[in-house]
């Protein structure tokens, strides 16, 4: 991103790779978007005094991490709005531009493409 803020990553791990996730060193913040056991494992990666911010609410085991500040909020979509948007997409009135589709293994290339500027979304596919 030219002229924008860059957020770097010191570590990257696939959340479905138990060994890789276990190897992640404690962090200051987790921005969580998953539920269930994975969220429970991720909160354990937050340093005491750190923040676990989650769009899916607090994980079931949050009480076991009293030194971690949990900022939980749940997004609830209005059914009428979702239906309106789906109809707009179907009718071609709402178009989400896709610049490219890449396999998940090429995530680094997708990230580089976004940094260099693309004309739409970069989708990572499994």
mmCIF file of N, CA and C in Angstrom:
data_model
loop_
_atom_site.group_PDB
_atom_site.id
_atom_site.type_symbol
_atom_site.label_atom_id
_atom_site.label_comp_id
_atom_site.label_asym_id
_atom_site.label_seq_id
_atom_site.Cartn_x
_atom_site.Cartn_y
_atom_site.Cartn_z
ATOM 1 N N UNK A 1 0.841 -1.178 0.000
ATOM 2 C CA UNK A 1 0.000 0.000 0.000
ATOM 3 C C UNK A 1 0.878 1.231 0.000
ATOM 4 N N UNK A 2 0.846 1.955 -1.003
ATOM 5 C CA UNK A 2 1.634 3.168 -1.072
ATOM 6 C C UNK A 2 0.979 4.255 -0.237
ATOM 7 N N UNK A 3 1.757 4.856 0.670
ATOM 8 C CA UNK A 3 1.254 5.947 1.480
ATOM 9 C C UNK A 3 0.326 5.513 2.595
ATOM 10 N N UNK A 4 0.090 4.214 2.742
ATOM 11 C CA UNK A 4 -0.831 3.730 3.767
ATOM 12 C C UNK A 4 -0.081 3.145 4.948
ATOM 13 N N UNK A 5 -0.825 2.641 5.871
ATOM 14 C CA UNK A 5 -0.261 1.998 7.054
ATOM 15 C C UNK A 5 0.020 0.548 6.706
ATOM 16 N N UNK A 6 1.162 0.070 7.124
ATOM 17 C CA UNK A 6 1.503 -1.325 6.890
ATOM 18 C C UNK A 6 1.512 -2.065 8.214
ATOM 19 N N UNK A 7 0.856 -3.186 8.222
ATOM 20 C CA UNK A 7 0.867 -4.043 9.395
ATOM 21 C C UNK A 7 1.678 -5.272 9.035
ATOM 22 N N UNK A 8 2.723 -5.513 9.771
ATOM 23 C CA UNK A 8 3.562 -6.665 9.498
ATOM 24 C C UNK A 8 3.177 -7.831 10.374
ATOM 25 N N UNK A 9 3.662 -8.976 10.016
ATOM 26 C CA UNK A 9 3.444 -10.180 10.811
ATOM 27 C C UNK A 9 4.794 -10.768 11.159
ATOM 28 N N UNK A 10 5.008 -10.998 12.436
ATOM 29 C CA UNK A 10 6.230 -11.652 12.870
ATOM 30 C C UNK A 10 6.128 -13.156 12.694
ATOM 31 N N UNK A 11 4.898 -13.674 12.792
ATOM 32 C CA UNK A 11 4.654 -15.102 12.690
ATOM 33 C C UNK A 11 3.362 -15.325 11.930
ATOM 34 N N UNK A 12 3.309 -16.429 11.208
ATOM 35 C CA UNK A 12 2.088 -16.819 10.529
ATOM 36 C C UNK A 12 1.904 -18.313 10.749
ATOM 37 N N UNK A 13 0.678 -18.715 11.071
ATOM 38 C CA UNK A 13 0.388 -20.137 11.248
ATOM 39 C C UNK A 13 -1.036 -20.403 10.785
ATOM 40 N N UNK A 14 -1.213 -21.516 10.119
ATOM 41 C CA UNK A 14 -2.558 -21.936 9.724
ATOM 42 C C UNK A 14 -3.269 -22.452 10.970
ATOM 43 N N UNK A 15 -4.477 -21.965 11.216
ATOM 44 C CA UNK A 15 -5.166 -22.354 12.441
ATOM 45 C C UNK A 15 -5.626 -23.803 12.412
ATOM 46 N N UNK A 16 -5.568 -24.450 11.263
ATOM 47 C CA UNK A 16 -5.922 -25.866 11.201
ATOM 48 C C UNK A 16 -4.688 -26.765 11.290
ATOM 49 N N UNK A 17 -3.526 -26.178 11.538
ATOM 50 C CA UNK A 17 -2.271 -26.917 11.707
ATOM 51 C C UNK A 17 -1.883 -26.828 13.172
ATOM 52 N N UNK A 18 -2.238 -27.851 13.939
ATOM 53 C CA UNK A 18 -2.008 -27.850 15.382
ATOM 54 C C UNK A 18 -0.561 -27.605 15.764
ATOM 55 N N UNK A 19 0.374 -28.251 15.077
ATOM 56 C CA UNK A 19 1.796 -28.071 15.405
ATOM 57 C C UNK A 19 2.236 -26.630 15.147
ATOM 58 N N UNK A 20 1.817 -26.059 14.021
ATOM 59 C CA UNK A 20 2.195 -24.681 13.702
ATOM 60 C C UNK A 20 1.589 -23.714 14.712
ATOM 61 N N UNK A 21 0.345 -23.943 15.091
ATOM 62 C CA UNK A 21 -0.308 -23.066 16.060
ATOM 63 C C UNK A 21 0.363 -23.180 17.424
ATOM 64 N N UNK A 22 0.736 -24.389 17.809
ATOM 65 C CA UNK A 22 1.440 -24.570 19.087
ATOM 66 C C UNK A 22 2.782 -23.851 19.099
ATOM 67 N N UNK A 23 3.409 -23.735 17.939
ATOM 68 C CA UNK A 23 4.728 -23.112 17.851
ATOM 69 C C UNK A 23 4.680 -21.582 17.893
ATOM 70 N N UNK A 24 3.498 -21.002 17.752
ATOM 71 C CA UNK A 24 3.380 -19.542 17.760
ATOM 72 C C UNK A 24 3.685 -19.025 19.161
ATOM 73 N N UNK A 25 4.599 -18.063 19.220
ATOM 74 C CA UNK A 25 4.960 -17.448 20.502
ATOM 75 C C UNK A 25 3.805 -16.576 20.986
ATOM 76 N N UNK A 26 3.714 -16.324 22.282
ATOM 77 C CA UNK A 26 2.652 -15.451 22.806
ATOM 78 C C UNK A 26 2.659 -14.079 22.132
ATOM 79 N N UNK A 27 1.461 -13.543 21.941
ATOM 80 C CA UNK A 27 1.281 -12.273 21.233
ATOM 81 C C UNK A 27 0.540 -11.273 22.116
ATOM 82 N N UNK A 28 0.579 -10.010 21.713
ATOM 83 C CA UNK A 28 -0.116 -8.952 22.454
ATOM 84 C C UNK A 28 -1.606 -8.915 22.146
ATOM 85 N N UNK A 29 -1.968 -9.234 20.897
ATOM 86 C CA UNK A 29 -3.356 -9.123 20.464
ATOM 87 C C UNK A 29 -3.694 -10.263 19.513
ATOM 88 N N UNK A 30 -4.889 -10.806 19.664
ATOM 89 C CA UNK A 30 -5.460 -11.716 18.681
ATOM 90 C C UNK A 30 -6.749 -11.077 18.192
ATOM 91 N N UNK A 31 -6.896 -10.978 16.876
ATOM 92 C CA UNK A 31 -8.142 -10.533 16.259
ATOM 93 C C UNK A 31 -8.821 -11.795 15.752
ATOM 94 N N UNK A 32 -9.793 -12.266 16.483
ATOM 95 C CA UNK A 32 -10.395 -13.565 16.231
ATOM 96 C C UNK A 32 -11.661 -13.477 15.393
ATOM 97 N N UNK A 33 -11.798 -14.436 14.450
ATOM 98 C CA UNK A 33 -13.002 -14.514 13.634
ATOM 99 C C UNK A 33 -13.571 -15.930 13.588
ATOM 100 N N UNK A 34 -13.107 -16.806 14.460
ATOM 101 C CA UNK A 34 -13.572 -18.194 14.467
ATOM 102 C C UNK A 34 -14.182 -18.541 15.821
ATOM 103 N N UNK A 35 -14.885 -19.660 15.860
ATOM 104 C CA UNK A 35 -15.524 -20.122 17.090
ATOM 105 C C UNK A 35 -14.951 -21.460 17.514
ATOM 106 N N UNK A 36 -15.453 -21.942 18.618
ATOM 107 C CA UNK A 36 -15.167 -23.301 19.050
ATOM 108 C C UNK A 36 -13.766 -23.498 19.583
ATOM 109 N N UNK A 37 -13.258 -24.723 19.445
ATOM 110 C CA UNK A 37 -11.956 -25.076 20.017
ATOM 111 C C UNK A 37 -10.804 -24.208 19.516
ATOM 112 N N UNK A 38 -10.887 -23.782 18.265
ATOM 113 C CA UNK A 38 -9.800 -22.949 17.722
ATOM 114 C C UNK A 38 -9.732 -21.624 18.467
ATOM 115 N N UNK A 39 -10.871 -20.988 18.717
ATOM 116 C CA UNK A 39 -10.884 -19.737 19.488
ATOM 117 C C UNK A 39 -10.328 -19.981 20.878
ATOM 118 N N UNK A 40 -10.679 -21.112 21.463
ATOM 119 C CA UNK A 40 -10.161 -21.456 22.784
ATOM 120 C C UNK A 40 -8.651 -21.608 22.801
ATOM 121 N N UNK A 41 -8.097 -22.132 21.728
ATOM 122 C CA UNK A 41 -6.636 -22.262 21.631
ATOM 123 C C UNK A 41 -5.986 -20.901 21.381
ATOM 124 N N UNK A 42 -6.636 -20.079 20.572
ATOM 125 C CA UNK A 42 -6.057 -18.771 20.244
ATOM 126 C C UNK A 42 -5.970 -17.854 21.464
ATOM 127 N N UNK A 43 -6.970 -17.874 22.327
ATOM 128 C CA UNK A 43 -6.900 -17.001 23.503
ATOM 129 C C UNK A 43 -5.713 -17.386 24.385
ATOM 130 N N UNK A 44 -5.333 -18.641 24.355
ATOM 131 C CA UNK A 44 -4.166 -19.095 25.106
ATOM 132 C C UNK A 44 -2.848 -18.570 24.561
ATOM 133 N N UNK A 45 -2.872 -17.972 23.378
ATOM 134 C CA UNK A 45 -1.664 -17.398 22.774
ATOM 135 C C UNK A 45 -1.473 -15.927 23.137
ATOM 136 N N UNK A 46 -2.430 -15.347 23.866
ATOM 137 C CA UNK A 46 -2.350 -13.928 24.221
ATOM 138 C C UNK A 46 -1.581 -13.768 25.523
ATOM 139 N N UNK A 47 -0.604 -12.853 25.517
ATOM 140 C CA UNK A 47 0.188 -12.557 26.712
ATOM 141 C C UNK A 47 -0.697 -11.965 27.810
ATOM 142 N N UNK A 48 -0.345 -12.185 29.066
ATOM 143 C CA UNK A 48 -1.063 -11.496 30.146
ATOM 144 C C UNK A 48 -1.019 -9.985 29.896
ATOM 145 N N UNK A 49 -2.167 -9.340 30.030
ATOM 146 C CA UNK A 49 -2.274 -7.915 29.747
ATOM 147 C C UNK A 49 -2.631 -7.629 28.303
ATOM 148 N N UNK A 50 -2.674 -8.676 27.470
ATOM 149 C CA UNK A 50 -3.006 -8.513 26.065
ATOM 150 C C UNK A 50 -4.500 -8.523 25.832
ATOM 151 N N UNK A 51 -4.871 -8.452 24.563
ATOM 152 C CA UNK A 51 -6.278 -8.349 24.177
ATOM 153 C C UNK A 51 -6.642 -9.472 23.217
ATOM 154 N N UNK A 52 -7.786 -10.077 23.472
ATOM 155 C CA UNK A 52 -8.397 -11.048 22.573
ATOM 156 C C UNK A 52 -9.671 -10.390 22.058
ATOM 157 N N UNK A 53 -9.621 -9.869 20.831
ATOM 158 C CA UNK A 53 -10.775 -9.190 20.228
ATOM 159 C C UNK A 53 -11.452 -10.181 19.301
ATOM 160 N N UNK A 54 -12.751 -10.363 19.471
ATOM 161 C CA UNK A 54 -13.436 -11.418 18.743
ATOM 162 C C UNK A 54 -14.783 -10.976 18.205
ATOM 163 N N UNK A 55 -15.007 -11.230 16.923
ATOM 164 C CA UNK A 55 -16.302 -10.928 16.324
ATOM 165 C C UNK A 55 -17.301 -12.050 16.567
ATOM 166 N N UNK A 56 -16.855 -13.126 17.187
ATOM 167 C CA UNK A 56 -17.749 -14.258 17.445
ATOM 168 C C UNK A 56 -18.074 -14.403 18.926
ATOM 169 N N UNK A 57 -17.720 -13.414 19.715
ATOM 170 C CA UNK A 57 -17.971 -13.489 21.150
ATOM 171 C C UNK A 57 -16.784 -14.101 21.871
ATOM 172 N N UNK A 58 -16.890 -14.169 23.188
ATOM 173 C CA UNK A 58 -15.811 -14.727 24.001
ATOM 174 C C UNK A 58 -15.800 -16.246 23.868
ATOM 175 N N UNK A 59 -14.609 -16.853 23.813
ATOM 176 C CA UNK A 59 -14.561 -18.315 23.774
ATOM 177 C C UNK A 59 -15.012 -18.881 25.124
ATOM 178 N N UNK A 60 -15.452 -20.121 25.111
ATOM 179 C CA UNK A 60 -15.964 -20.760 26.327
ATOM 180 C C UNK A 60 -14.956 -20.767 27.470
ATOM 181 N N UNK A 61 -13.673 -20.826 27.155
ATOM 182 C CA UNK A 61 -12.650 -20.914 28.197
ATOM 183 C C UNK A 61 -12.060 -19.563 28.595
ATOM 184 N N UNK A 62 -12.677 -18.474 28.209
ATOM 185 C CA UNK A 62 -12.139 -17.131 28.496
ATOM 186 C C UNK A 62 -11.922 -16.921 29.987
ATOM 187 N N UNK A 63 -12.751 -17.512 30.820
ATOM 188 C CA UNK A 63 -12.617 -17.329 32.279
ATOM 189 C C UNK A 63 -11.291 -17.886 32.802
ATOM 190 N N UNK A 64 -10.659 -18.765 32.052
ATOM 191 C CA UNK A 64 -9.375 -19.333 32.462
ATOM 192 C C UNK A 64 -8.193 -18.415 32.151
ATOM 193 N N UNK A 65 -8.475 -17.274 31.538
ATOM 194 C CA UNK A 65 -7.436 -16.314 31.169
ATOM 195 C C UNK A 65 -7.791 -14.933 31.720
ATOM 196 N N UNK A 66 -7.814 -14.785 33.053
ATOM 197 C CA UNK A 66 -8.249 -13.515 33.649
ATOM 198 C C UNK A 66 -7.325 -12.339 33.344
ATOM 199 N N UNK A 67 -6.071 -12.609 32.964
ATOM 200 C CA UNK A 67 -5.136 -11.522 32.666
ATOM 201 C C UNK A 67 -5.242 -11.056 31.215
ATOM 202 N N UNK A 68 -6.133 -11.676 30.441
ATOM 203 C CA UNK A 68 -6.343 -11.294 29.045
ATOM 204 C C UNK A 68 -7.661 -10.524 28.963
ATOM 205 N N UNK A 69 -7.601 -9.351 28.369
ATOM 206 C CA UNK A 69 -8.811 -8.537 28.188
ATOM 207 C C UNK A 69 -9.549 -9.043 26.954
ATOM 208 N N UNK A 70 -10.765 -9.509 27.146
ATOM 209 C CA UNK A 70 -11.580 -10.016 26.048
ATOM 210 C C UNK A 70 -12.523 -8.903 25.600
ATOM 211 N N UNK A 71 -12.402 -8.538 24.342
ATOM 212 C CA UNK A 71 -13.292 -7.548 23.743
ATOM 213 C C UNK A 71 -14.118 -8.323 22.730
ATOM 214 N N UNK A 72 -15.315 -8.683 23.143
ATOM 215 C CA UNK A 72 -16.145 -9.537 22.303
ATOM 216 C C UNK A 72 -17.346 -8.773 21.782
ATOM 217 N N UNK A 73 -17.608 -8.960 20.522
ATOM 218 C CA UNK A 73 -18.812 -8.407 19.942
ATOM 219 C C UNK A 73 -19.283 -9.356 18.858
ATOM 220 N N UNK A 74 -20.561 -9.427 18.695
ATOM 221 C CA UNK A 74 -21.142 -10.341 17.717
ATOM 222 C C UNK A 74 -21.877 -9.522 16.672
ATOM 223 N N UNK A 75 -21.576 -9.795 15.448
ATOM 224 C CA UNK A 75 -22.247 -9.119 14.338
ATOM 225 C C UNK A 75 -23.516 -9.890 14.005
ATOM 226 N N UNK A 76 -24.627 -9.209 14.050
ATOM 227 C CA UNK A 76 -25.897 -9.834 13.700
ATOM 228 C C UNK A 76 -26.458 -9.100 12.495
ATOM 229 N N UNK A 77 -26.615 -9.832 11.432
ATOM 230 C CA UNK A 77 -27.095 -9.233 10.193
ATOM 231 C C UNK A 77 -28.623 -9.207 10.163
ATOM 232 N N UNK A 78 -29.157 -8.134 9.696
ATOM 233 C CA UNK A 78 -30.593 -8.003 9.498
ATOM 234 C C UNK A 78 -30.962 -8.805 8.248
ATOM 235 N N UNK A 79 -31.923 -9.719 8.372
ATOM 236 C CA UNK A 79 -32.295 -10.598 7.260
ATOM 237 C C UNK A 79 -32.743 -9.807 6.035
ATOM 238 N N UNK A 80 -33.451 -8.704 6.234
ATOM 239 C CA UNK A 80 -33.916 -7.908 5.096
ATOM 240 C C UNK A 80 -32.740 -7.293 4.341
ATOM 241 N N UNK A 81 -31.727 -6.837 5.073
ATOM 242 C CA UNK A 81 -30.558 -6.247 4.426
ATOM 243 C C UNK A 81 -29.782 -7.299 3.641
ATOM 244 N N UNK A 82 -29.605 -8.462 4.235
ATOM 245 C CA UNK A 82 -28.877 -9.540 3.551
ATOM 246 C C UNK A 82 -29.632 -9.959 2.289
ATOM 247 N N UNK A 83 -30.942 -10.087 2.386
ATOM 248 C CA UNK A 83 -31.750 -10.449 1.218
ATOM 249 C C UNK A 83 -31.635 -9.379 0.135
ATOM 250 N N UNK A 84 -31.711 -8.112 0.525
ATOM 251 C CA UNK A 84 -31.585 -7.005 -0.428
ATOM 252 C C UNK A 84 -30.237 -7.069 -1.153
ATOM 253 N N UNK A 85 -29.172 -7.306 -0.392
ATOM 254 C CA UNK A 85 -27.838 -7.374 -1.005
ATOM 255 C C UNK A 85 -27.714 -8.590 -1.928
ATOM 256 N N UNK A 86 -28.254 -9.733 -1.511
ATOM 257 C CA UNK A 86 -28.198 -10.936 -2.350
ATOM 258 C C UNK A 86 -28.956 -10.712 -3.657
ATOM 259 N N UNK A 87 -30.101 -10.055 -3.567
ATOM 260 C CA UNK A 87 -30.875 -9.760 -4.774
ATOM 261 C C UNK A 87 -30.121 -8.789 -5.680
ATOM 262 N N UNK A 88 -29.444 -7.823 -5.091
ATOM 263 C CA UNK A 88 -28.664 -6.863 -5.880
ATOM 264 C C UNK A 88 -27.509 -7.563 -6.597
ATOM 265 N N UNK A 89 -26.856 -8.490 -5.922
ATOM 266 C CA UNK A 89 -25.774 -9.253 -6.559
ATOM 267 C C UNK A 89 -26.350 -10.089 -7.696
ATOM 268 N N UNK A 90 -27.450 -10.782 -7.420
ATOM 269 C CA UNK A 90 -28.076 -11.639 -8.427
ATOM 270 C C UNK A 90 -28.507 -10.848 -9.663
ATOM 271 N N UNK A 91 -29.001 -9.638 -9.432
ATOM 272 C CA UNK A 91 -29.472 -8.803 -10.545
ATOM 273 C C UNK A 91 -28.341 -8.035 -11.220
ATOM 274 N N UNK A 92 -27.131 -8.123 -10.684
ATOM 275 C CA UNK A 92 -26.004 -7.418 -11.286
ATOM 276 C C UNK A 92 -25.900 -5.960 -10.882
ATOM 277 N N UNK A 93 -26.707 -5.522 -9.910
ATOM 278 C CA UNK A 93 -26.636 -4.134 -9.450
ATOM 279 C C UNK A 93 -25.516 -3.927 -8.439
ATOM 280 N N UNK A 94 -25.098 -4.991 -7.779
ATOM 281 C CA UNK A 94 -23.981 -4.936 -6.828
ATOM 282 C C UNK A 94 -22.936 -5.906 -7.328
ATOM 283 N N UNK A 95 -21.817 -5.364 -7.741
ATOM 284 C CA UNK A 95 -20.745 -6.188 -8.298
ATOM 285 C C UNK A 95 -19.522 -6.044 -7.406
ATOM 286 N N UNK A 96 -19.019 -7.170 -6.975
ATOM 287 C CA UNK A 96 -17.795 -7.175 -6.179
ATOM 288 C C UNK A 96 -16.672 -7.576 -7.129
ATOM 289 N N UNK A 97 -15.799 -6.620 -7.458
ATOM 290 C CA UNK A 97 -14.744 -6.926 -8.430
ATOM 291 C C UNK A 97 -13.713 -7.891 -7.849
ATOM 292 N N UNK A 98 -13.412 -8.924 -8.604
ATOM 293 C CA UNK A 98 -12.413 -9.916 -8.229
ATOM 294 C C UNK A 98 -11.217 -9.737 -9.160
ATOM 295 N N UNK A 99 -10.074 -9.390 -8.586
ATOM 296 C CA UNK A 99 -8.870 -9.208 -9.398
ATOM 297 C C UNK A 99 -8.253 -10.551 -9.763
ATOM 298 N N UNK A 100 -8.192 -11.453 -8.765
ATOM 299 C CA UNK A 100 -7.603 -12.766 -9.023
ATOM 300 C C UNK A 100 -8.008 -13.754 -7.947
ATOM 301 N N UNK A 101 -7.914 -15.028 -8.305
ATOM 302 C CA UNK A 101 -8.174 -16.121 -7.377
ATOM 303 C C UNK A 101 -6.902 -16.949 -7.294
ATOM 304 N N UNK A 102 -6.484 -17.227 -6.064
ATOM 305 C CA UNK A 102 -5.248 -17.969 -5.854
ATOM 306 C C UNK A 102 -5.482 -19.105 -4.869
ATOM 307 N N UNK A 103 -4.733 -20.191 -5.016
ATOM 308 C CA UNK A 103 -4.829 -21.235 -3.991
ATOM 309 C C UNK A 103 -4.237 -20.713 -2.672
ATOM 310 N N UNK A 104 -4.734 -21.219 -1.566
ATOM 311 C CA UNK A 104 -4.291 -20.760 -0.252
ATOM 312 C C UNK A 104 -2.776 -20.842 -0.104
ATOM 313 N N UNK A 105 -2.167 -21.825 -0.722
ATOM 314 C CA UNK A 105 -0.705 -21.966 -0.613
ATOM 315 C C UNK A 105 0.040 -20.772 -1.217
ATOM 316 N N UNK A 106 -0.644 -19.979 -2.043
ATOM 317 C CA UNK A 106 -0.044 -18.796 -2.656
ATOM 318 C C UNK A 106 -0.466 -17.504 -1.956
ATOM 319 N N UNK A 107 -0.800 -17.609 -0.660
ATOM 320 C CA UNK A 107 -1.254 -16.439 0.104
ATOM 321 C C UNK A 107 -0.212 -15.319 0.103
ATOM 322 N N UNK A 108 1.057 -15.674 0.156
ATOM 323 C CA UNK A 108 2.103 -14.644 0.152
ATOM 324 C C UNK A 108 2.059 -13.840 -1.149
ATOM 325 N N UNK A 109 1.836 -14.507 -2.265
ATOM 326 C CA UNK A 109 1.739 -13.816 -3.550
ATOM 327 C C UNK A 109 0.501 -12.921 -3.574
ATOM 328 N N UNK A 110 -0.582 -13.389 -2.974
ATOM 329 C CA UNK A 110 -1.792 -12.579 -2.898
ATOM 330 C C UNK A 110 -1.580 -11.343 -2.060
ATOM 331 N N UNK A 111 -0.893 -11.499 -0.940
ATOM 332 C CA UNK A 111 -0.594 -10.361 -0.065
ATOM 333 C C UNK A 111 0.276 -9.349 -0.807
ATOM 334 N N UNK A 112 1.277 -9.846 -1.518
ATOM 335 C CA UNK A 112 2.166 -8.960 -2.287
ATOM 336 C C UNK A 112 1.367 -8.215 -3.361
ATOM 337 N N UNK A 113 0.438 -8.903 -4.000
ATOM 338 C CA UNK A 113 -0.371 -8.266 -5.036
ATOM 339 C C UNK A 113 -1.199 -7.123 -4.447
ATOM 340 N N UNK A 114 -1.784 -7.357 -3.273
ATOM 341 C CA UNK A 114 -2.593 -6.314 -2.629
ATOM 342 C C UNK A 114 -1.714 -5.119 -2.276
ATOM 343 N N UNK A 115 -0.509 -5.378 -1.765
ATOM 344 C CA UNK A 115 0.405 -4.287 -1.424
ATOM 345 C C UNK A 115 0.779 -3.459 -2.644
ATOM 346 N N UNK A 116 0.871 -4.110 -3.796
ATOM 347 C CA UNK A 116 1.262 -3.417 -5.021
ATOM 348 C C UNK A 116 0.083 -2.780 -5.741
ATOM 349 N N UNK A 117 -1.114 -3.041 -5.255
ATOM 350 C CA UNK A 117 -2.304 -2.442 -5.865
ATOM 351 C C UNK A 117 -2.973 -3.389 -6.833
ATOM 352 N N UNK A 118 -4.215 -3.668 -6.577
ATOM 353 C CA UNK A 118 -5.002 -4.529 -7.455
ATOM 354 C C UNK A 118 -6.321 -3.822 -7.767
ATOM 355 N N UNK A 119 -7.027 -4.333 -8.748
ATOM 356 C CA UNK A 119 -8.285 -3.732 -9.165
ATOM 357 C C UNK A 119 -9.485 -4.545 -8.689
ATOM 358 N N UNK A 120 -9.429 -5.009 -7.478
ATOM 359 C CA UNK A 120 -10.509 -5.804 -6.927
ATOM 360 C C UNK A 120 -9.996 -6.666 -5.793
ATOM 361 N N UNK A 121 -10.820 -7.583 -5.390
ATOM 362 C CA UNK A 121 -10.483 -8.479 -4.291
ATOM 363 C C UNK A 121 -9.549 -9.571 -4.772
ATOM 364 N N UNK A 122 -8.690 -10.030 -3.865
ATOM 365 C CA UNK A 122 -7.863 -11.205 -4.111
ATOM 366 C C UNK A 122 -8.452 -12.304 -3.248
ATOM 367 N N UNK A 123 -8.942 -13.372 -3.877
ATOM 368 C CA UNK A 123 -9.547 -14.471 -3.160
ATOM 369 C C UNK A 123 -8.547 -15.594 -2.974
ATOM 370 N N UNK A 124 -8.451 -16.096 -1.749
ATOM 371 C CA UNK A 124 -7.625 -17.260 -1.468
ATOM 372 C C UNK A 124 -8.566 -18.450 -1.338
ATOM 373 N N UNK A 125 -8.332 -19.465 -2.117
ATOM 374 C CA UNK A 125 -9.219 -20.621 -2.196
ATOM 375 C C UNK A 125 -8.564 -21.862 -1.624
ATOM 376 N N UNK A 126 -9.360 -22.669 -0.936
ATOM 377 C CA UNK A 126 -8.838 -23.927 -0.416
ATOM 378 C C UNK A 126 -9.189 -25.048 -1.354
#
